[in-house]
mmCIF file of C-alpha atoms and ligand atoms in Angstrom:
data_model
loop_
_atom_site.group_PDB
_atom_site.id
_atom_site.type_symbol
_atom_site.label_atom_id
_atom_site.label_comp_id
_atom_site.label_asym_id
_atom_site.label_seq_id
_atom_site.Cartn_x
_atom_site.Cartn_y
_atom_site.Cartn_z
ATOM 1 C CA MET A 1349 6.661 -34.047 -1.492
ATOM 2 C CA SER A 1350 3.788 -31.625 -0.932
ATOM 3 C CA ALA A 1351 3.483 -28.566 -3.161
ATOM 4 C CA PRO A 1352 4.881 -25.387 -1.511
ATOM 5 C CA GLN A 1353 1.447 -23.709 -1.439
ATOM 6 C CA ILE A 1354 -0.058 -26.622 0.562
ATOM 7 C CA GLN A 1355 3.030 -26.826 2.739
ATOM 8 C CA PHE A 1356 2.418 -23.239 3.877
ATOM 9 C CA ARG A 1357 -1.285 -23.851 4.538
ATOM 10 C CA ASP A 1358 -0.990 -26.952 6.726
ATOM 11 C CA PRO A 1359 -3.848 -26.836 9.325
ATOM 12 C CA GLN A 1360 -1.896 -28.713 12.014
ATOM 13 C CA ARG A 1361 1.030 -26.330 11.789
ATOM 14 C CA ALA A 1362 -1.394 -23.411 11.792
ATOM 15 C CA LYS A 1363 -2.952 -24.674 15.047
ATOM 16 C CA ALA A 1364 0.493 -25.047 16.631
ATOM 17 C CA LEU A 1365 1.430 -21.509 15.583
ATOM 18 C CA ALA A 1366 -1.876 -20.123 16.891
ATOM 19 C CA ALA A 1367 -1.113 -21.752 20.261
ATOM 20 C CA ALA A 1368 2.385 -20.241 20.225
ATOM 21 C CA LEU A 1369 0.869 -16.851 19.454
ATOM 22 C CA GLN A 1370 -1.474 -17.185 22.432
ATOM 23 C CA ARG A 1371 1.492 -18.048 24.676
ATOM 24 C CA ALA A 1372 3.449 -15.009 23.463
ATOM 25 C CA VAL A 1373 0.528 -12.646 24.121
ATOM 26 C CA ASP A 1374 -0.157 -14.286 27.519
ATOM 27 C CA ARG A 1375 3.463 -13.744 28.402
ATOM 28 C CA ALA A 1376 3.078 -10.022 27.713
ATOM 29 C CA GLY A 1377 0.162 -9.911 30.141
ATOM 30 C CA ARG A 1378 -1.398 -6.952 28.352
ATOM 31 C CA ARG A 1379 -3.533 -6.175 25.320
ATOM 32 C CA MET A 1380 -1.218 -5.954 22.328
ATOM 33 C CA ALA A 1381 -1.527 -4.206 18.951
ATOM 34 C CA LEU A 1382 0.692 -5.171 16.010
ATOM 35 C CA MET A 1383 0.567 -3.514 12.597
ATOM 36 C CA HIS A 1384 1.202 -4.778 9.097
ATOM 37 C CA VAL A 1385 1.609 -2.341 6.219
ATOM 38 C CA CYS A 1386 0.491 -4.423 3.268
ATOM 39 C CA GLY A 1387 -2.832 -5.016 1.529
ATOM 40 C CA SER A 1388 -1.685 -8.521 0.557
ATOM 41 C CA HIS A 1389 -1.200 -9.381 4.238
ATOM 42 C CA GLU A 1390 -4.690 -8.105 5.070
ATOM 43 C CA GLN A 1391 -6.165 -10.071 2.153
ATOM 44 C CA ALA A 1392 -4.521 -13.276 3.400
ATOM 45 C CA ILE A 1393 -5.554 -12.635 7.020
ATOM 46 C CA ALA A 1394 -9.165 -11.997 5.994
ATOM 47 C CA ARG A 1395 -9.385 -14.638 3.255
ATOM 48 C CA TYR A 1396 -8.088 -17.463 5.462
ATOM 49 C CA GLY A 1397 -9.955 -16.264 8.551
ATOM 50 C CA LEU A 1398 -6.737 -15.951 10.534
ATOM 51 C CA ARG A 1399 -8.199 -13.378 12.952
ATOM 52 C CA SER A 1400 -10.434 -16.058 14.384
ATOM 53 C CA ALA A 1401 -7.231 -17.876 15.422
ATOM 54 C CA PHE A 1402 -5.605 -14.804 16.974
ATOM 55 C CA PRO A 1403 -5.695 -14.337 20.760
ATOM 56 C CA ARG A 1404 -8.533 -12.073 21.883
ATOM 57 C CA GLU A 1405 -5.971 -9.792 23.488
ATOM 58 C CA LEU A 1406 -4.169 -9.242 20.173
ATOM 59 C CA ASP A 1407 -5.179 -6.659 17.568
ATOM 60 C CA VAL A 1408 -3.519 -7.080 14.186
ATOM 61 C CA ILE A 1409 -4.124 -3.814 12.385
ATOM 62 C CA MET A 1410 -3.555 -2.842 8.786
ATOM 63 C CA GLY A 1411 -1.653 0.425 8.360
ATOM 64 C CA PRO A 1412 -0.963 2.457 5.216
ATOM 65 C CA GLY A 1413 -0.381 -0.619 3.060
ATOM 66 C CA CYS A 1414 -2.610 0.192 0.114
ATOM 67 C CA PRO A 1415 -0.860 2.411 -2.447
ATOM 68 C CA VAL A 1416 -4.094 3.282 -4.223
ATOM 69 C CA CYS A 1417 -5.656 4.402 -0.918
ATOM 70 C CA VAL A 1418 -2.806 6.789 -0.080
ATOM 71 C CA THR A 1419 -2.689 8.360 -3.547
ATOM 72 C CA ASP A 1420 -3.519 11.923 -2.667
ATOM 73 C CA LEU A 1421 -6.376 14.019 -4.031
ATOM 74 C CA PRO A 1422 -4.102 16.411 -5.967
ATOM 75 C CA GLU A 1423 -2.393 13.445 -7.648
ATOM 76 C CA VAL A 1424 -5.757 12.076 -8.822
ATOM 77 C CA ASP A 1425 -6.729 15.624 -9.852
ATOM 78 C CA GLU A 1426 -3.635 15.883 -12.047
ATOM 79 C CA ALA A 1427 -4.527 12.648 -13.868
ATOM 80 C CA VAL A 1428 -8.179 13.718 -14.224
ATOM 81 C CA ALA A 1429 -7.170 17.128 -15.589
ATOM 82 C CA LEU A 1430 -4.791 15.568 -18.120
ATOM 83 C CA ALA A 1431 -7.488 13.166 -19.315
ATOM 84 C CA LEU A 1432 -9.966 16.048 -19.704
ATOM 85 C CA GLN A 1433 -7.305 18.046 -21.576
ATOM 86 C CA GLY A 1434 -7.245 15.318 -24.217
ATOM 87 C CA VAL A 1435 -4.121 13.437 -23.132
ATOM 88 C CA ARG A 1436 -4.514 9.643 -22.995
ATOM 89 C CA VAL A 1437 -3.974 8.542 -19.394
ATOM 90 C CA ALA A 1438 -3.140 4.872 -18.842
ATOM 91 C CA THR A 1439 -3.420 3.438 -15.346
ATOM 92 C CA TYR A 1440 -4.347 0.430 -13.226
ATOM 93 C CA GLY A 1441 -8.052 -0.484 -13.011
ATOM 94 C CA ASP A 1442 -8.051 0.196 -9.255
ATOM 95 C CA MET A 1443 -7.188 3.844 -9.846
ATOM 96 C CA LEU A 1444 -10.258 4.572 -11.961
ATOM 97 C CA ARG A 1445 -12.728 5.055 -9.128
ATOM 98 C CA VAL A 1446 -10.431 6.670 -6.587
ATOM 99 C CA PRO A 1447 -12.076 9.994 -5.786
ATOM 100 C CA GLY A 1448 -10.299 13.221 -6.670
ATOM 101 C CA THR A 1449 -11.384 16.609 -5.371
ATOM 102 C CA SER A 1450 -14.411 16.683 -7.650
ATOM 103 C CA ARG A 1451 -14.067 13.697 -9.998
ATOM 104 C CA SER A 1452 -12.480 10.298 -10.393
ATOM 105 C CA LEU A 1453 -10.812 9.082 -13.579
ATOM 106 C CA ALA A 1454 -13.982 7.069 -14.241
ATOM 107 C CA ASP A 1455 -15.966 10.330 -14.086
ATOM 108 C CA ALA A 1456 -13.459 11.939 -16.456
ATOM 109 C CA ARG A 1457 -13.885 9.037 -18.889
ATOM 110 C CA ALA A 1458 -17.663 9.404 -18.721
ATOM 111 C CA GLU A 1459 -17.180 13.072 -19.678
ATOM 112 C CA GLY A 1460 -15.151 12.085 -22.735
ATOM 113 C CA GLY A 1461 -11.675 12.062 -21.166
ATOM 114 C CA LYS A 1462 -9.198 9.550 -22.536
ATOM 115 C CA VAL A 1463 -8.510 6.927 -19.871
ATOM 116 C CA GLU A 1464 -7.081 3.477 -20.574
ATOM 117 C CA VAL A 1465 -6.833 0.589 -18.113
ATOM 118 C CA VAL A 1466 -3.529 -1.284 -18.258
ATOM 119 C CA TYR A 1467 -2.047 -4.119 -16.241
ATOM 120 C CA GLY A 1468 1.288 -2.386 -15.868
ATOM 121 C CA VAL A 1469 3.815 0.042 -17.212
ATOM 122 C CA SER A 1470 4.920 -2.290 -20.033
ATOM 123 C CA GLU A 1471 1.411 -2.288 -21.471
ATOM 124 C CA ALA A 1472 1.328 1.517 -21.289
ATOM 125 C CA VAL A 1473 4.610 1.639 -23.228
ATOM 126 C CA ARG A 1474 3.168 -0.757 -25.827
ATOM 127 C CA LEU A 1475 0.168 1.575 -26.169
ATOM 128 C CA ALA A 1476 2.533 4.471 -26.799
ATOM 129 C CA ARG A 1477 4.445 2.506 -29.448
ATOM 130 C CA ALA A 1478 1.181 1.798 -31.274
ATOM 131 C CA THR A 1479 0.120 5.446 -31.578
ATOM 132 C CA THR A 1480 1.400 8.959 -32.144
ATOM 133 C CA GLU A 1481 -0.797 10.318 -29.338
ATOM 134 C CA GLU A 1482 0.740 11.311 -26.018
ATOM 135 C CA ILE A 1483 0.369 8.508 -23.443
ATOM 136 C CA VAL A 1484 0.777 9.349 -19.757
ATOM 137 C CA PHE A 1485 1.204 6.407 -17.397
ATOM 138 C CA PHE A 1486 -0.388 7.360 -14.050
ATOM 139 C CA ALA A 1487 1.913 5.301 -11.864
ATOM 140 C CA SER A 1488 0.893 4.222 -8.378
ATOM 141 C CA GLY A 1489 2.345 1.620 -6.052
ATOM 142 C CA PHE A 1490 5.134 1.235 -3.552
ATOM 143 C CA GLU A 1491 8.797 0.570 -4.239
ATOM 144 C CA THR A 1492 8.098 -2.904 -5.652
ATOM 145 C CA THR A 1493 5.995 -1.429 -8.470
ATOM 146 C CA ALA A 1494 8.227 1.617 -8.853
ATOM 147 C CA VAL A 1495 11.092 -0.701 -9.793
ATOM 148 C CA ALA A 1496 9.085 -1.880 -12.820
ATOM 149 C CA THR A 1497 8.434 1.738 -13.849
ATOM 150 C CA ALA A 1498 12.128 2.539 -13.421
ATOM 151 C CA ALA A 1499 13.201 -0.460 -15.512
ATOM 152 C CA GLU A 1500 10.871 0.549 -18.357
ATOM 153 C CA ILE A 1501 12.183 4.125 -18.279
ATOM 154 C CA LEU A 1502 15.785 2.895 -18.402
ATOM 155 C CA ARG A 1503 14.920 0.688 -21.408
ATOM 156 C CA GLY A 1504 14.048 3.860 -23.332
ATOM 157 C CA PRO A 1505 10.314 4.303 -24.000
ATOM 158 C CA PRO A 1506 9.021 6.104 -27.127
ATOM 159 C CA LYS A 1507 8.989 9.916 -27.237
ATOM 160 C CA ASN A 1508 5.208 10.145 -26.785
ATOM 161 C CA PHE A 1509 5.357 8.316 -23.400
ATOM 162 C CA SER A 1510 5.608 9.999 -20.014
ATOM 163 C CA VAL A 1511 4.949 9.180 -16.362
ATOM 164 C CA LEU A 1512 2.772 10.923 -13.781
ATOM 165 C CA SER A 1513 4.295 9.401 -10.687
ATOM 166 C CA ALA A 1514 2.190 8.768 -7.588
ATOM 167 C CA HIS A 1515 4.646 6.090 -6.451
ATOM 168 C CA LYS A 1516 5.178 5.965 -2.694
ATOM 169 C CA TYR A 1517 8.031 4.798 -0.486
ATOM 170 C CA ILE A 1518 6.802 2.842 2.552
ATOM 171 C CA PRO A 1519 9.641 3.130 5.145
ATOM 172 C CA PRO A 1520 9.000 6.851 5.884
ATOM 173 C CA ALA A 1521 5.279 6.136 6.400
ATOM 174 C CA MET A 1522 6.137 3.626 9.134
ATOM 175 C CA GLU A 1523 8.028 6.443 10.862
ATOM 176 C CA ILE A 1524 4.858 8.562 10.842
ATOM 177 C CA VAL A 1525 2.628 5.776 12.171
ATOM 178 C CA ALA A 1526 5.118 5.008 14.943
ATOM 179 C CA THR A 1527 4.872 8.585 16.168
ATOM 180 C CA VAL A 1528 1.080 9.063 15.985
ATOM 181 C CA PRO A 1529 0.242 10.218 19.540
ATOM 182 C CA GLU A 1530 -2.732 7.827 19.961
ATOM 183 C CA THR A 1531 -0.841 4.816 18.592
ATOM 184 C CA ARG A 1532 -0.891 1.506 20.484
ATOM 185 C CA ILE A 1533 1.350 -0.274 17.982
ATOM 186 C CA GLU A 1534 4.051 -2.409 19.618
ATOM 187 C CA GLY A 1535 5.610 -3.861 16.485
ATOM 188 C CA PHE A 1536 5.453 -4.006 12.701
ATOM 189 C CA LEU A 1537 5.074 -6.873 10.253
ATOM 190 C CA ALA A 1538 6.994 -5.819 7.151
ATOM 191 C CA ALA A 1539 5.870 -6.831 3.666
ATOM 192 C CA GLY A 1540 8.040 -9.554 2.175
ATOM 193 C CA HIS A 1541 7.738 -8.388 -1.435
ATOM 194 C CA ALA A 1542 8.902 -4.842 -0.668
ATOM 195 C CA ALA A 1543 11.677 -6.202 1.556
ATOM 196 C CA SER A 1544 12.813 -8.504 -1.263
ATOM 197 C CA ILE A 1545 13.765 -5.283 -3.074
ATOM 198 C CA THR A 1546 14.989 -3.105 -0.204
ATOM 199 C CA GLY A 1547 16.416 -5.874 2.004
ATOM 200 C CA TRP A 1548 15.508 -6.299 5.663
ATOM 201 C CA GLY A 1549 18.513 -4.223 6.732
ATOM 202 C CA ILE A 1550 16.539 -1.102 5.810
ATOM 203 C CA PHE A 1551 14.498 -1.501 9.020
ATOM 204 C CA GLU A 1552 17.490 -1.438 11.363
ATOM 205 C CA GLY A 1553 17.492 2.357 11.611
ATOM 206 C CA PHE A 1554 13.724 2.411 12.265
ATOM 207 C CA VAL A 1555 14.061 -0.147 15.064
ATOM 208 C CA ALA A 1556 16.883 1.829 16.671
ATOM 209 C CA ARG A 1557 14.941 5.103 16.463
ATOM 210 C CA HIS A 1558 11.571 3.860 17.711
ATOM 211 C CA ARG A 1559 12.604 0.897 19.892
ATOM 212 C CA LEU A 1560 9.922 -1.231 18.187
ATOM 213 C CA PRO A 1561 10.475 -4.697 16.653
ATOM 214 C CA VAL A 1562 9.997 -5.418 12.934
ATOM 215 C CA VAL A 1563 9.544 -8.906 11.471
ATOM 216 C CA VAL A 1564 9.547 -9.509 7.706
ATOM 217 C CA ALA A 1565 6.748 -11.851 6.625
ATOM 218 C CA GLY A 1566 5.685 -13.741 3.515
ATOM 219 C CA PHE A 1567 2.096 -14.089 2.342
ATOM 220 C CA GLU A 1568 0.983 -17.654 2.950
ATOM 221 C CA PRO A 1569 -1.073 -18.255 6.117
ATOM 222 C CA LEU A 1570 1.783 -20.016 7.901
ATOM 223 C CA ASP A 1571 4.223 -17.266 6.900
ATOM 224 C CA ILE A 1572 1.971 -14.701 8.553
ATOM 225 C CA LEU A 1573 1.270 -16.762 11.666
ATOM 226 C CA ALA A 1574 4.951 -17.597 12.193
ATOM 227 C CA ALA A 1575 5.961 -13.964 11.762
ATOM 228 C CA LEU A 1576 3.253 -12.816 14.182
ATOM 229 C CA VAL A 1577 4.435 -15.321 16.783
ATOM 230 C CA ARG A 1578 7.981 -13.956 16.587
ATOM 231 C CA LEU A 1579 6.767 -10.342 16.551
ATOM 232 C CA ALA A 1580 4.540 -10.923 19.587
ATOM 233 C CA GLU A 1581 7.457 -12.572 21.417
ATOM 234 C CA LEU A 1582 9.727 -9.609 20.687
ATOM 235 C CA ALA A 1583 6.985 -7.160 21.688
ATOM 236 C CA ALA A 1584 6.201 -9.096 24.860
ATOM 237 C CA ASP A 1585 9.853 -8.904 25.863
ATOM 238 C CA ARG A 1586 10.112 -5.293 24.661
ATOM 239 C CA THR A 1587 13.030 -6.310 22.444
ATOM 240 C CA PRO A 1588 13.601 -3.925 19.543
ATOM 241 C CA ALA A 1589 15.054 -6.036 16.742
ATOM 242 C CA VAL A 1590 14.584 -6.832 13.056
ATOM 243 C CA GLU A 1591 14.015 -10.450 12.127
ATOM 244 C CA ASN A 1592 13.484 -11.986 8.714
ATOM 245 C CA LEU A 1593 10.922 -14.800 8.604
ATOM 246 C CA TYR A 1594 10.801 -14.815 4.814
ATOM 247 C CA PRO A 1595 14.342 -15.981 4.063
ATOM 248 C CA ARG A 1596 13.277 -17.864 0.949
ATOM 249 C CA CYS A 1597 12.830 -14.465 -0.762
ATOM 250 C CA VAL A 1598 14.417 -11.752 1.399
ATOM 251 C CA THR A 1599 18.055 -11.058 2.245
ATOM 252 C CA ARG A 1600 19.618 -8.350 4.373
ATOM 253 C CA GLU A 1601 20.869 -6.445 1.315
ATOM 254 C CA GLY A 1602 17.844 -7.038 -0.920
ATOM 255 C CA ASN A 1603 17.896 -6.938 -4.701
ATOM 256 C CA LEU A 1604 20.831 -4.634 -5.424
ATOM 257 C CA PRO A 1605 20.336 -4.361 -9.227
ATOM 258 C CA ALA A 1606 16.657 -3.452 -8.639
ATOM 259 C CA GLN A 1607 17.645 -0.852 -6.018
ATOM 260 C CA GLU A 1608 20.146 0.605 -8.474
ATOM 261 C CA GLN A 1609 17.446 0.952 -11.126
ATOM 262 C CA LEU A 1610 14.974 2.434 -8.627
ATOM 263 C CA TRP A 1611 17.320 5.139 -7.353
ATOM 264 C CA LYS A 1612 18.742 5.892 -10.798
ATOM 265 C CA VAL A 1613 15.276 6.972 -11.939
ATOM 266 C CA PHE A 1614 13.499 8.124 -8.764
ATOM 267 C CA GLN A 1615 14.278 10.361 -5.836
ATOM 268 C CA VAL A 1616 12.309 10.774 -2.640
ATOM 269 C CA GLU A 1617 10.317 13.928 -1.959
ATOM 270 C CA GLY A 1618 8.086 14.893 0.918
ATOM 271 C CA GLY A 1619 4.380 15.027 0.226
ATOM 272 C CA HIS A 1620 0.943 14.342 1.559
ATOM 273 C CA TRP A 1621 -0.482 10.817 1.710
ATOM 274 C CA ARG A 1622 -4.266 10.786 1.501
ATOM 275 C CA GLY A 1623 -5.879 10.843 4.903
ATOM 276 C CA ILE A 1624 -2.642 10.363 6.783
ATOM 277 C CA ALA A 1625 -0.202 13.251 6.892
ATOM 278 C CA ASP A 1626 2.705 14.849 5.169
ATOM 279 C CA VAL A 1627 5.215 12.050 4.860
ATOM 280 C CA PRO A 1628 8.774 13.363 4.558
ATOM 281 C CA ASP A 1629 10.534 11.411 1.781
ATOM 282 C CA GLY A 1630 7.322 9.432 1.186
ATOM 283 C CA ASN A 1631 6.834 10.209 -2.526
ATOM 284 C CA LEU A 1632 8.929 8.822 -5.382
ATOM 285 C CA ARG A 1633 9.392 11.392 -8.132
ATOM 286 C CA LEU A 1634 11.426 11.274 -11.355
ATOM 287 C CA ARG A 1635 14.946 12.650 -11.104
ATOM 288 C CA PRO A 1636 15.736 15.804 -13.118
ATOM 289 C CA GLU A 1637 17.683 13.687 -15.649
ATOM 290 C CA PHE A 1638 14.336 12.182 -16.658
ATOM 291 C CA ALA A 1639 12.413 15.483 -16.804
ATOM 292 C CA HIS A 1640 11.552 14.799 -20.469
ATOM 293 C CA LEU A 1641 9.548 11.748 -19.277
ATOM 294 C CA ASP A 1642 7.880 13.557 -16.375
ATOM 295 C CA ALA A 1643 4.262 14.442 -17.230
ATOM 296 C CA ARG A 1644 4.301 17.190 -14.586
ATOM 297 C CA ARG A 1645 7.032 18.974 -16.544
ATOM 298 C CA ARG A 1646 5.899 18.029 -20.020
ATOM 299 C CA PHE A 1647 2.311 19.301 -19.747
ATOM 300 C CA ARG A 1648 0.650 22.366 -18.318
ATOM 301 C CA ILE A 1649 -1.875 20.620 -16.082
ATOM 302 C CA ASP A 1650 -5.030 22.717 -15.874
ATOM 303 C CA LEU A 1651 -6.449 22.045 -12.397
ATOM 304 C CA GLU A 1652 -8.732 25.089 -12.561
ATOM 305 C CA ARG A 1653 -11.181 23.230 -14.801
ATOM 306 C CA LEU A 1654 -11.931 20.835 -11.894
ATOM 307 C CA ARG A 1655 -13.427 23.599 -9.743
ATOM 308 C CA ASP A 1656 -16.827 23.376 -11.451
ATOM 309 C CA CYS A 1657 -17.977 20.390 -9.425
ATOM 310 C CA ALA A 1658 -18.376 20.053 -5.644
ATOM 311 C CA PRO A 1659 -16.865 17.105 -3.769
ATOM 312 C CA ASP A 1660 -19.163 14.282 -2.617
ATOM 313 C CA ALA A 1661 -20.811 15.466 0.649
ATOM 314 C CA LEU A 1662 -20.522 11.955 2.114
ATOM 315 C CA SER A 1663 -16.736 12.019 1.823
ATOM 316 C CA GLU A 1664 -16.452 14.210 4.924
ATOM 317 C CA HIS A 1665 -17.528 11.167 6.977
ATOM 318 C CA CYS A 1666 -14.837 8.919 5.495
ATOM 319 C CA ILE A 1667 -12.281 7.863 8.128
ATOM 320 C CA CYS A 1668 -9.802 6.185 5.769
ATOM 321 C CA GLY A 1669 -6.966 8.221 7.263
ATOM 322 C CA LYS A 1670 -7.678 6.977 10.790
ATOM 323 C CA ILE A 1671 -7.964 3.414 9.512
ATOM 324 C CA MET A 1672 -4.627 3.603 7.703
ATOM 325 C CA SER A 1673 -3.000 5.152 10.774
ATOM 326 C CA GLY A 1674 -4.197 2.183 12.811
ATOM 327 C CA ILE A 1675 -6.431 4.133 15.197
ATOM 328 C CA ALA A 1676 -9.785 2.992 13.749
ATOM 329 C CA SER A 1677 -11.195 0.030 11.830
ATOM 330 C CA PRO A 1678 -13.762 -0.079 9.005
ATOM 331 C CA ALA A 1679 -16.332 -1.180 11.597
ATOM 332 C CA SER A 1680 -15.996 2.285 13.165
ATOM 333 C CA CYS A 1681 -17.121 4.034 9.961
ATOM 334 C CA ARG A 1682 -20.814 4.899 9.867
ATOM 335 C CA LEU A 1683 -20.855 4.512 6.066
ATOM 336 C CA PHE A 1684 -19.236 1.049 5.951
ATOM 337 C CA GLY A 1685 -21.455 -1.446 4.124
ATOM 338 C CA LYS A 1686 -24.268 1.118 3.848
ATOM 339 C CA GLU A 1687 -23.615 4.195 1.720
ATOM 340 C CA CYS A 1688 -20.062 2.968 1.081
ATOM 341 C CA VAL A 1689 -19.769 -0.397 -0.708
ATOM 342 C CA PRO A 1690 -17.460 -1.574 -3.524
ATOM 343 C CA ASP A 1691 -19.977 -0.610 -6.243
ATOM 344 C CA THR A 1692 -20.455 2.892 -4.826
ATOM 345 C CA PRO A 1693 -17.286 3.662 -2.855
ATOM 346 C CA VAL A 1694 -17.111 6.879 -0.893
ATOM 347 C CA GLY A 1695 -13.451 6.632 0.079
ATOM 348 C CA ALA A 1696 -10.346 5.177 -1.504
ATOM 349 C CA CYS A 1697 -10.132 2.360 1.088
ATOM 350 C CA MET A 1698 -13.290 0.834 -0.436
ATOM 351 C CA VAL A 1699 -12.005 1.123 -4.013
ATOM 352 C CA SER A 1700 -8.809 -0.841 -4.156
ATOM 353 C CA ALA A 1701 -8.539 -4.618 -3.800
ATOM 354 C CA GLU A 1702 -5.815 -3.783 -1.263
ATOM 355 C CA GLY A 1703 -7.937 -1.323 0.739
ATOM 356 C CA THR A 1704 -8.905 -2.331 4.269
ATOM 357 C CA CYS A 1705 -12.586 -1.434 3.842
ATOM 358 C CA ARG A 1706 -12.835 -3.316 0.543
ATOM 359 C CA ILE A 1707 -11.141 -6.409 2.020
ATOM 360 C CA TRP A 1708 -13.332 -6.357 5.140
ATOM 361 C CA HIS A 1709 -16.402 -5.934 2.956
ATOM 362 C CA GLN A 1710 -15.381 -8.869 0.767
ATOM 363 C CA TYR A 1711 -14.267 -11.356 3.416
ATOM 364 C CA GLY A 1712 -15.387 -9.913 6.729
ATOM 365 C CA GLY A 1713 -12.520 -8.427 8.639
ATOM 366 C CA ALA A 1714 -12.897 -9.517 12.238
ATOM 367 C CA PRO A 1715 -14.798 -12.172 14.160
ATOM 368 C CA GLN A 1716 -17.895 -10.780 15.842
ATOM 369 C CA TRP A 1717 -16.411 -11.147 19.311
ATOM 370 C CA ARG A 1718 -13.527 -8.874 18.379
ATOM 371 C CA THR A 1719 -13.969 -5.222 19.227
ATOM 372 C CA ALA A 1720 -12.835 -2.495 16.857
ATOM 373 C CA PRO A 1721 -9.399 -1.061 17.623
HETATM 374 FE FE1 SF4 B 1346 -14.099 5.670 3.892
HETATM 375 FE FE2 SF4 B 1346 -15.929 3.976 2.964
HETATM 376 FE FE3 SF4 B 1346 -13.988 3.054 4.480
HETATM 377 FE FE4 SF4 B 1346 -15.881 4.551 5.531
HETATM 378 S S1 SF4 B 1346 -16.165 2.517 4.660
HETATM 379 S S2 SF4 B 1346 -13.682 4.741 5.883
HETATM 380 S S3 SF4 B 1346 -16.326 5.963 3.849
HETATM 381 S S4 SF4 B 1346 -13.776 4.002 2.454
#
């Protein structure tokens, strides 16, 4: 029996699915735009060159699926200020070069701020156990990652550990994208890992409100192609429905113990997502019961000290927000691949391994015949 990874990368099946996708788009008889909201989907699409197999009349666009990219300037500023105040800030490597108003965490470290790179919240807790210094975990990521933070908090971290939460909740962001006036999106591919936590049933309300189909997809090339075929069929027929094409991991109810942990620790709050908009209920913040672990309540964060340095003049040309809203592509940015490259990123979308600009720079995002959305 073939290994599962090979099974989901079978070229013959991929060709058959590409033909089915063409038929679905032909049946619509119009140019079609479908959106996924996951950096892992964009990585797989770019890495395996799937766009070259998509119909020319189909645009598959990445939306706000990179948690690092949507971490807002004031959230980065808070982490930078804490580091410059002498608090040890532990965070993912991707977060280091995300620009704040005047500095990134990497800049803060260069100025003597205490910034540690960790692989996850458990490592940050281990750091705290090994020292008497205050350790703040600057937590980013969607609900999948927030569950890990919640579990660690419920396990009881040491007294010198706290969390600066920049965790985001993806379903409300889909609501925003669906109502962007210029949007051409006719359906959404939902991320299988997030849906494994929340369950696919969470999209039923969205589908009813916006009359747009949602299909849950896994991350292997055939998972993505099969889900796109079904999504294009539903869009072609203008059938608003939720379908789960990742049943080996996702159920309607999702992971109930993980949901219980998530909502025991976090509550949703409205807030700005970088470059996009205010997203009602889009931020995950610690509940009042966990105020003693909330860095925002534990420390007086001195943001005034960040006013001594002007923002990067190039950043005003960054169109990350338009890219994440699905109304532009990296190819539309005048800085892409010139002033803005992974070694010298101007915007957050070029920093993270899950950012659209970074992925397009690494793998090439679209065949040359494909026009920018
Ligand atoms: Fe922003 Fe750079 Fe992407 Fe342009 S290429 S949108 S400057 S991150």
